[in-house]
Short mmCIF file of C-alpha atoms and ligand atoms in Angstrom, two decimals:
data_model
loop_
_atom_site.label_atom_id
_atom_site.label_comp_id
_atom_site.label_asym_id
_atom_site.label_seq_id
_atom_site.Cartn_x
_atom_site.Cartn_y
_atom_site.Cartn_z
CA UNK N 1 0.00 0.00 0.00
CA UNK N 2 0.89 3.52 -0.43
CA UNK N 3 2.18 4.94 2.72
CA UNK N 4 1.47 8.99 2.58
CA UNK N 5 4.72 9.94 4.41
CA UNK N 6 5.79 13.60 5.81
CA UNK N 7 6.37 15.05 2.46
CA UNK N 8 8.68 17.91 4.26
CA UNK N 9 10.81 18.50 0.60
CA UNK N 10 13.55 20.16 2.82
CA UNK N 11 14.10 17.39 5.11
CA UNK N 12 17.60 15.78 4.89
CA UNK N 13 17.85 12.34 4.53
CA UNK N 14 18.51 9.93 8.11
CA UNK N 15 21.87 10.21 8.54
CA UNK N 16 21.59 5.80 8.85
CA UNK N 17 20.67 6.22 5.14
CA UNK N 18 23.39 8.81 4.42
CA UNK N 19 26.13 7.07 5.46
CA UNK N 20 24.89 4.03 3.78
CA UNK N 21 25.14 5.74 0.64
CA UNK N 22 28.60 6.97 1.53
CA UNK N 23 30.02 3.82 2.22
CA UNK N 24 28.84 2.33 -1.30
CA UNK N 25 30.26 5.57 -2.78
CA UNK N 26 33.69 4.57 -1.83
CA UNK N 27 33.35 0.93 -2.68
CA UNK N 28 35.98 -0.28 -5.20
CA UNK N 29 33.98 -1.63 -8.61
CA UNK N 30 34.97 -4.83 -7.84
CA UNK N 31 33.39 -4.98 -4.55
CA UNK N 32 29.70 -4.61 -6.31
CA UNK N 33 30.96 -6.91 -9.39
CA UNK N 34 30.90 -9.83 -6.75
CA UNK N 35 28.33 -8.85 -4.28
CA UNK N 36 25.32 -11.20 -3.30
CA UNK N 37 23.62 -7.96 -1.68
CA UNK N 38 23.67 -6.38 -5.28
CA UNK N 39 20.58 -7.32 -7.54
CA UNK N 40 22.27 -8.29 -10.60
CA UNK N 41 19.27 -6.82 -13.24
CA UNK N 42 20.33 -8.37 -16.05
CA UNK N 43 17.83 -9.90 -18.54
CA UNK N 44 18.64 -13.46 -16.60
CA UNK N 45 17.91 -11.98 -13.26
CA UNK N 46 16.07 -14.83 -11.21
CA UNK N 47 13.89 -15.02 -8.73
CA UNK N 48 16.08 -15.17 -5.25
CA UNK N 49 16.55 -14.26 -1.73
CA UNK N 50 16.04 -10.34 -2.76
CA UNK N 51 13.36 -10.03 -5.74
CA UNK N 52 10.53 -12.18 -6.60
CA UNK N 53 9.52 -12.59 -10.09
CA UNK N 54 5.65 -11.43 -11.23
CA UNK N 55 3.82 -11.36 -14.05
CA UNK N 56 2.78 -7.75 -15.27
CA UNK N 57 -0.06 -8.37 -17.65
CA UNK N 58 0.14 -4.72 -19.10
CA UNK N 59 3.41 -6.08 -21.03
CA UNK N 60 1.03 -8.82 -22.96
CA UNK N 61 0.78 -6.33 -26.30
CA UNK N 62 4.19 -4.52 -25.68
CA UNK N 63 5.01 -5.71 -28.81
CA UNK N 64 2.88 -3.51 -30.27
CA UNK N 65 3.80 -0.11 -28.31
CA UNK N 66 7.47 -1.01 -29.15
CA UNK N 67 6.14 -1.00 -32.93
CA UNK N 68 4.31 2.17 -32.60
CA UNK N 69 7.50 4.09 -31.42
CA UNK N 70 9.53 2.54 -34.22
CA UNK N 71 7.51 3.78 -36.82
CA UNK N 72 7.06 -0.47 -37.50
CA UNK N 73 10.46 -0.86 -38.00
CA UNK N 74 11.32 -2.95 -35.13
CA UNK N 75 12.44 -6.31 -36.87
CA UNK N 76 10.48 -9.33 -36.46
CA UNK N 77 14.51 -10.69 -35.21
CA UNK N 78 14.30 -7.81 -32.42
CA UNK N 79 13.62 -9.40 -28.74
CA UNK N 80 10.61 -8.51 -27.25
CA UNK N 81 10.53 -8.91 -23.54
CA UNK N 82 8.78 -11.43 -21.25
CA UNK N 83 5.94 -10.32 -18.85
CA UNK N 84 7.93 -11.30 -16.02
CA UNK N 85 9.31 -8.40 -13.83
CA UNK N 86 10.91 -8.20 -10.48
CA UNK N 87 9.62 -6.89 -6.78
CA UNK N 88 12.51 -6.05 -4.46
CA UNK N 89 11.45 -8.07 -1.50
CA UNK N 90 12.88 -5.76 1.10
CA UNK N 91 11.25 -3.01 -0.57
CA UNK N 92 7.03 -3.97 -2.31
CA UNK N 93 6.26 -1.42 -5.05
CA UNK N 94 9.96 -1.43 -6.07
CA UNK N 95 9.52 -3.28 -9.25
CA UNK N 96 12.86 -4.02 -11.44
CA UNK N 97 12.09 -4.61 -15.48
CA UNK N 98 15.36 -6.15 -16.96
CA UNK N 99 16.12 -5.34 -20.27
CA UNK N 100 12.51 -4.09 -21.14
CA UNK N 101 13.84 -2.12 -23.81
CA UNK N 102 15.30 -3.45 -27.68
CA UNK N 103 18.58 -2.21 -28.83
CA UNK N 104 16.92 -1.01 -31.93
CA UNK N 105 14.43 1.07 -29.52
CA UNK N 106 17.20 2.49 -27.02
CA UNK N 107 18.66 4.13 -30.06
CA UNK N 108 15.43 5.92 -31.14
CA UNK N 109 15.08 6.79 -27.54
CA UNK N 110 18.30 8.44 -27.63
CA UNK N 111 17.50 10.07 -30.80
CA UNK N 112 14.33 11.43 -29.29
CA UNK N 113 15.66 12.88 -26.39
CA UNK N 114 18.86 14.03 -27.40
CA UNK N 115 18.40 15.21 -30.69
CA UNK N 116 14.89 16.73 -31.49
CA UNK N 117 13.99 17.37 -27.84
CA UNK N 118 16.61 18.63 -26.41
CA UNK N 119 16.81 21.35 -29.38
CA UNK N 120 13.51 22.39 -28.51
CA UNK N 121 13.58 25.85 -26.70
CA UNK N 122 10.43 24.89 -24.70
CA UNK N 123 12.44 22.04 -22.53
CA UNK N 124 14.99 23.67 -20.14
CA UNK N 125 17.81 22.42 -19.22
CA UNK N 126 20.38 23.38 -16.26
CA UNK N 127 22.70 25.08 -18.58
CA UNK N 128 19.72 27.70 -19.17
CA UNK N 129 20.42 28.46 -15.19
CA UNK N 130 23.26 30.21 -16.65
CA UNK N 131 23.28 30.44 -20.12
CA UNK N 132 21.58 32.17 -23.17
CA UNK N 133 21.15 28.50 -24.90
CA UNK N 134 21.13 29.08 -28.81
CA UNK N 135 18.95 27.33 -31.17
CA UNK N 136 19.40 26.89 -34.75
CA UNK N 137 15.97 27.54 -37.02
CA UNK N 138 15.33 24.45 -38.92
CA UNK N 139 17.40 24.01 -41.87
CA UNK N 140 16.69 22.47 -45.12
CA UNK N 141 18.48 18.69 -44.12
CA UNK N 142 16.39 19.26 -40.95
CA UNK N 143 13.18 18.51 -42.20
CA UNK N 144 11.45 21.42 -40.34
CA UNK N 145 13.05 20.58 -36.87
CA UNK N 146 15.58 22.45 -34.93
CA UNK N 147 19.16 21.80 -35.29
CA UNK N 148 20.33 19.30 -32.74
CA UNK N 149 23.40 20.54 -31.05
CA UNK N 150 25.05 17.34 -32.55
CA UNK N 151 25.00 18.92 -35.78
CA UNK N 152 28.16 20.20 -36.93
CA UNK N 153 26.00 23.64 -37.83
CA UNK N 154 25.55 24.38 -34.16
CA UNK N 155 29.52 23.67 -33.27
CA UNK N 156 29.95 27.26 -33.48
CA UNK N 157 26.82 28.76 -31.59
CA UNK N 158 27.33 31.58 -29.10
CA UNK N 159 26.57 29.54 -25.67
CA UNK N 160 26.79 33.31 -23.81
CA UNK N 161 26.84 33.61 -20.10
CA UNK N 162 23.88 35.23 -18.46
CA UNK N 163 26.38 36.42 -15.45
CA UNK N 164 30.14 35.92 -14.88
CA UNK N 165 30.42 32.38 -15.77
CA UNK N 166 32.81 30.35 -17.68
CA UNK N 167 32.87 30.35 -21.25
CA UNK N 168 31.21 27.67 -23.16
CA UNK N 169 30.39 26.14 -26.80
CA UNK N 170 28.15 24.17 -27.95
CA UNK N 171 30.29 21.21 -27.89
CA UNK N 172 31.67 21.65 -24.35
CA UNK N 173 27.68 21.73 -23.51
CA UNK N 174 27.64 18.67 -24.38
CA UNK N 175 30.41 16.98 -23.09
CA UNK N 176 30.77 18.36 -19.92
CA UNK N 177 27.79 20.89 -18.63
CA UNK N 178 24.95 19.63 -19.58
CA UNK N 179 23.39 17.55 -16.60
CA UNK N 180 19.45 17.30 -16.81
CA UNK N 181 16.26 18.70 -18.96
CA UNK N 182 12.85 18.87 -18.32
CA UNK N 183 9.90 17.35 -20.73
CA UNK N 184 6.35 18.03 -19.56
CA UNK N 185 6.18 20.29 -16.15
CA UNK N 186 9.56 21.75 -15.93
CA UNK N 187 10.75 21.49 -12.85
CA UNK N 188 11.57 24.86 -11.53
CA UNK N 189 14.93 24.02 -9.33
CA UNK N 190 15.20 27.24 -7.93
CA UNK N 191 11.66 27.68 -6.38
CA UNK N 192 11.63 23.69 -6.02
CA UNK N 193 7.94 23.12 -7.50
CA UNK N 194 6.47 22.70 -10.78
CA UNK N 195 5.26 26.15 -12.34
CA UNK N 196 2.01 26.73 -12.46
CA UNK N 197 1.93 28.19 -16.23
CA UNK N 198 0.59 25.04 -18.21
CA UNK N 199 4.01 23.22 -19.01
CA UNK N 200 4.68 22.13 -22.92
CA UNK N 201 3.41 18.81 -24.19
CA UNK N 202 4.99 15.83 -22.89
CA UNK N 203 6.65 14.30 -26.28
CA UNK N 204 4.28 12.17 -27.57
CA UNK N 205 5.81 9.09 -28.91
CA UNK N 206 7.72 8.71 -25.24
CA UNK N 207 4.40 9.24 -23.79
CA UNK N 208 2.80 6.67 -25.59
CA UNK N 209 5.58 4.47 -24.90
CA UNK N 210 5.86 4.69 -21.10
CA UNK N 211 2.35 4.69 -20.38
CA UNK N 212 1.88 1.51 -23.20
CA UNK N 213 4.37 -0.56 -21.03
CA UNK N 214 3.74 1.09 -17.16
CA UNK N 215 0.72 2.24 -15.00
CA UNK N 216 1.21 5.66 -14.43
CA UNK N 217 0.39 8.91 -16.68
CA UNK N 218 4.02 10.38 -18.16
CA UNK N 219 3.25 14.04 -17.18
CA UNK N 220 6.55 15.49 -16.51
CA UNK N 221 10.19 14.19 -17.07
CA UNK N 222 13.96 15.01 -16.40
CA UNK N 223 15.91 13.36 -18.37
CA UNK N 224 19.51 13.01 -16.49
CA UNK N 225 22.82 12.93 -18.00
CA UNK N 226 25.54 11.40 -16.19
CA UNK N 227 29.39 12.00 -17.21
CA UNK N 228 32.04 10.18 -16.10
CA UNK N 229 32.49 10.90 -11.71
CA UNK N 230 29.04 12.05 -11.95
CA UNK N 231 26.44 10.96 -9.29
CA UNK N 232 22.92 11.87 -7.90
CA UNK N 233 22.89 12.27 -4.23
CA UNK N 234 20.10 10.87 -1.74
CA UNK N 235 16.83 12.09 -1.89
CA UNK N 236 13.41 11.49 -2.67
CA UNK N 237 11.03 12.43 -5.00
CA UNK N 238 8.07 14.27 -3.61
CA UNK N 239 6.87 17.48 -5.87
CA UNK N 240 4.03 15.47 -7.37
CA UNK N 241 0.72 16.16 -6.41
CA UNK N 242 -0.02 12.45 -6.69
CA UNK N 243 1.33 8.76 -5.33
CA UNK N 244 1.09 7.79 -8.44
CA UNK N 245 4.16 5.26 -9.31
CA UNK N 246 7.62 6.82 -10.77
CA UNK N 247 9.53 5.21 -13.67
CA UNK N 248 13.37 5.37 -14.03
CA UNK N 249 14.55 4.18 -17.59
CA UNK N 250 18.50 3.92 -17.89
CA UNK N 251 20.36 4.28 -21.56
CA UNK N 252 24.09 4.06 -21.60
CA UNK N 253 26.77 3.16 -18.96
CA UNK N 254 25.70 0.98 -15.86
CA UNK N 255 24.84 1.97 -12.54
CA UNK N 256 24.59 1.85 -8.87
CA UNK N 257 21.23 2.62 -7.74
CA UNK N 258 20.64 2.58 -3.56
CA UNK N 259 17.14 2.62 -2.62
CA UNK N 260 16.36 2.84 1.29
CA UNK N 261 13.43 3.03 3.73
CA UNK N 262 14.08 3.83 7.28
CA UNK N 263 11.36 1.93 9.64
CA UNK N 264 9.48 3.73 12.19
CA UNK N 265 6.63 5.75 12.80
CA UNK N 266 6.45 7.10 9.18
CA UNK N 267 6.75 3.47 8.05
CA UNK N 268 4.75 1.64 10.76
CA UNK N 269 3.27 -0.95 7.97
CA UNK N 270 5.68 -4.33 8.47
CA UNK N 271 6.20 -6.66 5.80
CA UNK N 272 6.34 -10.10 5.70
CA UNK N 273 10.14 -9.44 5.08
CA UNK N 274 11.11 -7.27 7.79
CA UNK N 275 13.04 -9.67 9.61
CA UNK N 276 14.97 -11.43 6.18
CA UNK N 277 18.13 -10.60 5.54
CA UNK N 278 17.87 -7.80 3.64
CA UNK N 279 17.25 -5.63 6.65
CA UNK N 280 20.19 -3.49 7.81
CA UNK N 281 20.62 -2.91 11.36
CA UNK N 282 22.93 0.32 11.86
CA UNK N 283 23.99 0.61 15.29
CA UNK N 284 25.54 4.31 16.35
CA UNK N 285 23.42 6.53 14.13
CA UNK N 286 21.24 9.23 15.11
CA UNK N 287 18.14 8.53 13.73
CA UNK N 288 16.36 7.28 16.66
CA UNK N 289 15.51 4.19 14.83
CA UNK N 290 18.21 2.34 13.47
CA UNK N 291 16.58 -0.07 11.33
CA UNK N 292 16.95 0.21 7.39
CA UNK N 293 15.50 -1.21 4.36
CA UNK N 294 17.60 -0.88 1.86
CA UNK N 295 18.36 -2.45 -1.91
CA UNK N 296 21.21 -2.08 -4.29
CA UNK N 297 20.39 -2.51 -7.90
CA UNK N 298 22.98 -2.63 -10.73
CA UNK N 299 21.22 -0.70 -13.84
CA UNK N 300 21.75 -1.36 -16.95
CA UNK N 301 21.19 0.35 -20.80
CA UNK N 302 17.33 -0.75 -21.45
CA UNK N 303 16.60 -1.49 -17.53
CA UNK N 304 13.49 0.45 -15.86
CA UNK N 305 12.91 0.44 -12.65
CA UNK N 306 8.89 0.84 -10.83
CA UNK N 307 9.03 2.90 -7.57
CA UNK N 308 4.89 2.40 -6.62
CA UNK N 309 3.58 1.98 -2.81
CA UNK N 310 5.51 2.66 0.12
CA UNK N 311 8.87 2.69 -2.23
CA UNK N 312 7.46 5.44 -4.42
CA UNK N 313 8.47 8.27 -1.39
CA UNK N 314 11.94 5.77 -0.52
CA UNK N 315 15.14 7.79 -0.37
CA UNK N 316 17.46 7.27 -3.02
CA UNK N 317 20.14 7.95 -5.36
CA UNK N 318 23.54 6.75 -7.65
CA UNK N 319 26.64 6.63 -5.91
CA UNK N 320 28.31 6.00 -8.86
CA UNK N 321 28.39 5.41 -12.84
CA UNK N 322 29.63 1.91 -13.71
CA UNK N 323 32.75 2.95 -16.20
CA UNK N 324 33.35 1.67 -19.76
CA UNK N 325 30.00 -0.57 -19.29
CA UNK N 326 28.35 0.95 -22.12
CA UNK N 327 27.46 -1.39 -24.13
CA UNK N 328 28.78 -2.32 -27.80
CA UNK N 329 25.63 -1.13 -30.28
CA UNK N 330 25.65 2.08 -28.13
CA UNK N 331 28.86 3.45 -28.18
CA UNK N 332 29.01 5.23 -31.19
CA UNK N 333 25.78 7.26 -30.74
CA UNK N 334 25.22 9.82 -31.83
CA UNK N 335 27.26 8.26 -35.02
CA UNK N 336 26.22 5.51 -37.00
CA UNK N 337 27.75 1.99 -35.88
CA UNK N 338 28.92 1.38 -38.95
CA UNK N 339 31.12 4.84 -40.43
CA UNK N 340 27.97 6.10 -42.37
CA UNK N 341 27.86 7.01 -46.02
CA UNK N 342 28.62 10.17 -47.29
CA UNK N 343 25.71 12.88 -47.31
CA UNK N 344 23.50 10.82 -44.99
CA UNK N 345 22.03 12.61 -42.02
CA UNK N 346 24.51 10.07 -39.21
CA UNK N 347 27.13 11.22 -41.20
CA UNK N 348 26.78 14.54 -39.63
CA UNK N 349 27.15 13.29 -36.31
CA UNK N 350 30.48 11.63 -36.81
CA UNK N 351 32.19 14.76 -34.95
CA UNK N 352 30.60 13.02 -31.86
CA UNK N 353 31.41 9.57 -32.61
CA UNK N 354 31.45 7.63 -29.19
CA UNK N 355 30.02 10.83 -26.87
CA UNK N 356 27.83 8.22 -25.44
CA UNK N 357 30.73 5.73 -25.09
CA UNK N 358 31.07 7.61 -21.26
CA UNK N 359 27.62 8.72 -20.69
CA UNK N 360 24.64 7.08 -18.83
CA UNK N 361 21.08 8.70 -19.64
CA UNK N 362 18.70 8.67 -17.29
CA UNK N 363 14.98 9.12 -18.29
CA UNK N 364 12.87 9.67 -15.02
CA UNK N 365 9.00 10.05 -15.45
CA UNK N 366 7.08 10.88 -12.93
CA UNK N 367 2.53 11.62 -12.98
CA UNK N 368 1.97 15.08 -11.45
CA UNK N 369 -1.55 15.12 -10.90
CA UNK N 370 -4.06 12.30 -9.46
CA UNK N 371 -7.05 13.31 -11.43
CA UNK N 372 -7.39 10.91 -13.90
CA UNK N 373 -7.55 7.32 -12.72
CA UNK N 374 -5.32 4.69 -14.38
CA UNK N 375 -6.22 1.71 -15.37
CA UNK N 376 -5.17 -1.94 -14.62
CA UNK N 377 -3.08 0.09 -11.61
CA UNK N 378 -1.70 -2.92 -10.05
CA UNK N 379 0.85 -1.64 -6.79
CA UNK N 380 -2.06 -0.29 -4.74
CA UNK N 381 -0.49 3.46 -5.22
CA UNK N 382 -3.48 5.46 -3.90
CA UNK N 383 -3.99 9.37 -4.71
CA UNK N 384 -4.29 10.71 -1.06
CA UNK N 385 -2.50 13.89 -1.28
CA UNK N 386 -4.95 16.82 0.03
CA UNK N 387 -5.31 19.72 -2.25
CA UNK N 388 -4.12 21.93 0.93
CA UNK N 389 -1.03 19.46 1.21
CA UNK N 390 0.62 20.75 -2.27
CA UNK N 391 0.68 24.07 -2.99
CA UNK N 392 4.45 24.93 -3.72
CA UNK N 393 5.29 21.36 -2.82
CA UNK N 394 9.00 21.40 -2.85
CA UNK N 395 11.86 18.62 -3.43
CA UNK N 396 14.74 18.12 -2.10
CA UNK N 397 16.18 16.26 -5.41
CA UNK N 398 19.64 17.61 -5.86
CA UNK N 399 20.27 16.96 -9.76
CA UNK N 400 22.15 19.92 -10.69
CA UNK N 401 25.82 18.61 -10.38
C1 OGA T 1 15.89 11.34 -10.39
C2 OGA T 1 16.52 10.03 -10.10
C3 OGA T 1 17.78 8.09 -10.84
C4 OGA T 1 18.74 7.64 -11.89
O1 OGA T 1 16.10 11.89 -11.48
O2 OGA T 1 15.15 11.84 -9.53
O3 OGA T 1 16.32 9.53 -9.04
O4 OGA T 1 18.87 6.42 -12.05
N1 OGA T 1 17.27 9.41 -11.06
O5 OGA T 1 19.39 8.47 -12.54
MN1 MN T 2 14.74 10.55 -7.89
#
C-alpha cells in the first residue's frame, strides 16, 4: 500500500541512510561486481533471496507499443521482452524490469531525447540556469526541426553567459555541462515546485511508450545525463501532487542505484520481510531508529525500474556510474555503428562519434496530478495527497551537479 509519508521536501535524509550511501560511494567496482547484496538486473535476473519474479499483464501487447514508437520498423529478429518483472522483497512497489527495452528502440530513444527534444527551446535544461542557450531555425536537411546541437552547424553557436560564468560552446555543452532537462512540467529548481503556467506537451511518442508498457500517466520528465564521476545524491522524489508510481529508464553506462526506507513511525506498515536478511541494522546513528530497508540494484542500458507503494516516497540515489559498461551497439551514438555514407544525415554526427561511449542517460518520469484514474493500476499506489497538502510542494532532489 501507499504509505502517505511527511512530504517535508527540505528534510535531509537519516543520517543511517546517508552514510549508507557513503560507504557504497567509496566501494571499489569490484566490490559490487561480486556482491550477493547487489541485484544483478540483467535480462537473466532470477527469482532469489532479494526479488521475486511477477507477471505484469500490461506487457502482454508490448510488442505492439514497441512497434508504434519505431515507426514499424522494429524487426520481427528484435527481442521482445517477457511479462515477467521483479519486486525487491525488502522493498514492495519497487519493481525491477530487466532489459525491457530493444537495442533497436534504445537508439530511437536516444534520438528522441537528445536530438529533437533537447533542441527544442520549450524544454529547459540546467545550462539555461546560466546560459543564453542558442537554437538553430530548422534548416533544409532538418526537415522542419531544430538543429540538434550534434549537428556540426551548431559547433559554433554563441553559448553566452547570463552572469560571470565560464565560457562555453556548444560542444563543451555537451560533453561536460549539460546535466538534466525537463519534458512536460519543468521542474523549476530554484523555487523547487512545478510552475504553475501550463508546461509544454509531454513528447508524444515517449508518452505513448511509457504509459503503453507502465501504469502511471508520463506528465513530466527530467531526463539526467551522467558523465564520467558524476552521481545523484540521496533524496526522494516528492513534488508530485499524486502517489502515483515513478519510472526510471536507464540508456548508456551501468549503474549503482541505492534505494532505502528507514522503519518507524512514518513506516509503521511491516512486511512479511522485515526480519529477512535484507534488513540493515545500523547501530551508532542518530536517527532514533536504526533499522533500514535498503536495496542495491545494478542498472543497466534498457533497464526500468517501478518505484509504486511505500517505495514510491523511498530515499534514493547513484553513488556511482559503472565505467566503460556501455554497451557495444551504443557506443558510437550519436554516429552511426557502422562509419555512415557520405551525405546521410549520421554522417553529420560523426564529430561526436562515441560521446555516449562515457555517458549514462537517465529518463525519469514521474505523474503530477491524481485526477485521472489509471487503469489496470496494479501496486495499490493510492492518490491521497490533500489539495491543501501541495501548494508549492517542494523537493529536495539535488540533480544539478
Ligand atoms: C531522479 C533520479 C535516478 C537515476 O532523477 O530523480 O532519481 O537512475 N534518477 O538516474
Ligand atoms: Mn529521484
Amino acid at each position: 500500500m501507499s504509505e502517505r509519508i511527511d512530504l517535508d521536501a527540505h528534510g535531509k535524509a537519516p543520517d543511517a541512510i546517508k552514510a549508507w550511501y557513503k560507504r557504497w560511494q567509496r566501494k571499489q567496482s569490484s566490490a559490487f561486481n561480486a556482491s550477493p547484496s547487489v541485484i544483478g538486473c540483467a535480462s537473466n535476473l532470477e527469482e532469489d533471496h532479494l526479488v521475486r519474479a511477477v507477471i505484469e499483464p500490461r506487457l502482454s501487447d508490448i510488442g505492439k507499443v514497441f512497434g508504434d514508437f519505431m515507426d514499424g520498423h522494429l524487426g520481427a529478429g528484435d527481442h521482445v521482452p517477457t511479462q515477467r518483472v521483479f519486486e525487491v522483497k525488502s522493498l514492495p512497489g519497487l519493481f525491477i524490469y530487466p532489459n525491457i527495452l530493444p537495442e533497436p528502440l534504445q537508439l530511437r530513444l536516444l534520438d528522441k531525447l537528445l536530438h529533437r527534444d533537447l533542441s527544442d527551446p520549450q524544454h529547459q535544461t540546467n545550462v539555461h540556469l546560466h546560459y543564453d542557450v542558442p537554437y538553430g531555425a530548422p534548416r533544409p536537411h532538418t526537415q522542419g526541426k531544430y538543429i540538434s546541437f550534434f549537428d556540426p552547424v551548431a559547433r559554433t553557436f554563441p553559448v553566452k553567459p547570463k552572469t560571470s560564468h565560464t565560457a562555453l560552446n556548444v560542444p563543451k555543452m555537451l560533453d561536460k555541462k549539460l546535466r538534466w532537462m525537463t519534458l512536460g512540467g519543468q521542474y523549476d529548481w530554484t523555487a523547487k515546485a512545478y510552475p504553475a503556467s501550463p508546461p509544454p506537451p509531454f513528447p508524444e511518442d515517449v508518452k505513448n511508450l511509457v504509459e503503453g508498457i507502465f501504469p502511471m500517466k508520463a506528465e513530466a520528465a527530467i531526463v539526467n545525463i551522467y558523465s564520467p564521476g558524476d552521481k545523484l545524491s540521496v533524496h526522494r522524489d516528492v513534488s508530485e501532487a499524486c502517489a502515483q508510481p515513478l519510472v526510471s529508464i536507464s540508456l548508456g553506462c551501468e549503474a549503482i542505484f541505492l534505494v532505502a526506507l528507514e522503519d518507524g513511525p512514518a513506516y509503521s506498515t511491516s512486511t512479511a520481510d522485515a526480519g529477512s536478511a535484507v534488513t540493515t541494522s545500523i547501530k551508532g546513528d542518530n536517527s532514533g531508529h536504526g533499522k533500514l530497508r535498503t536495496a542495491v540494484i545494478r542498472l543497466r542500458s534498457g533497464d526500468a525500474v517501478l518505484m509504486s507503494g511505500e517505495a514510491r516516497y523511498a530515499w534514493h540515489g547513484v553513488p556511482r556510474v559503472v565505467a566503460n559498461t556501455c554497451p557495444d551497439f551504443m557506443r558510437s551514438w550519436p554516429a552511426a555503428a557502422a562509419r555512415a555514407s557520405v551525405g546521410t544525415v549520421e554522417e553529420r554526427y560523426e564529430g561526436y562519434r562515441g560521446w555516449m561511449a562515457v555517458k549514462r542517460v537517465n529518463l525519469n518520469v514521474r505523474q503530477m496530478f491524481a485526477d485521472v484514474a489509471v487503469e489496470g493500476e496494479g501496486s495499490g499506489a493510492d492518490d491521497d495527497v490533500s489539495a491543501a497538502g501541495k501548494g508549492g510542494e517542494a523537493t529536495s532532489t539535488e540533480n544539478i551537479a
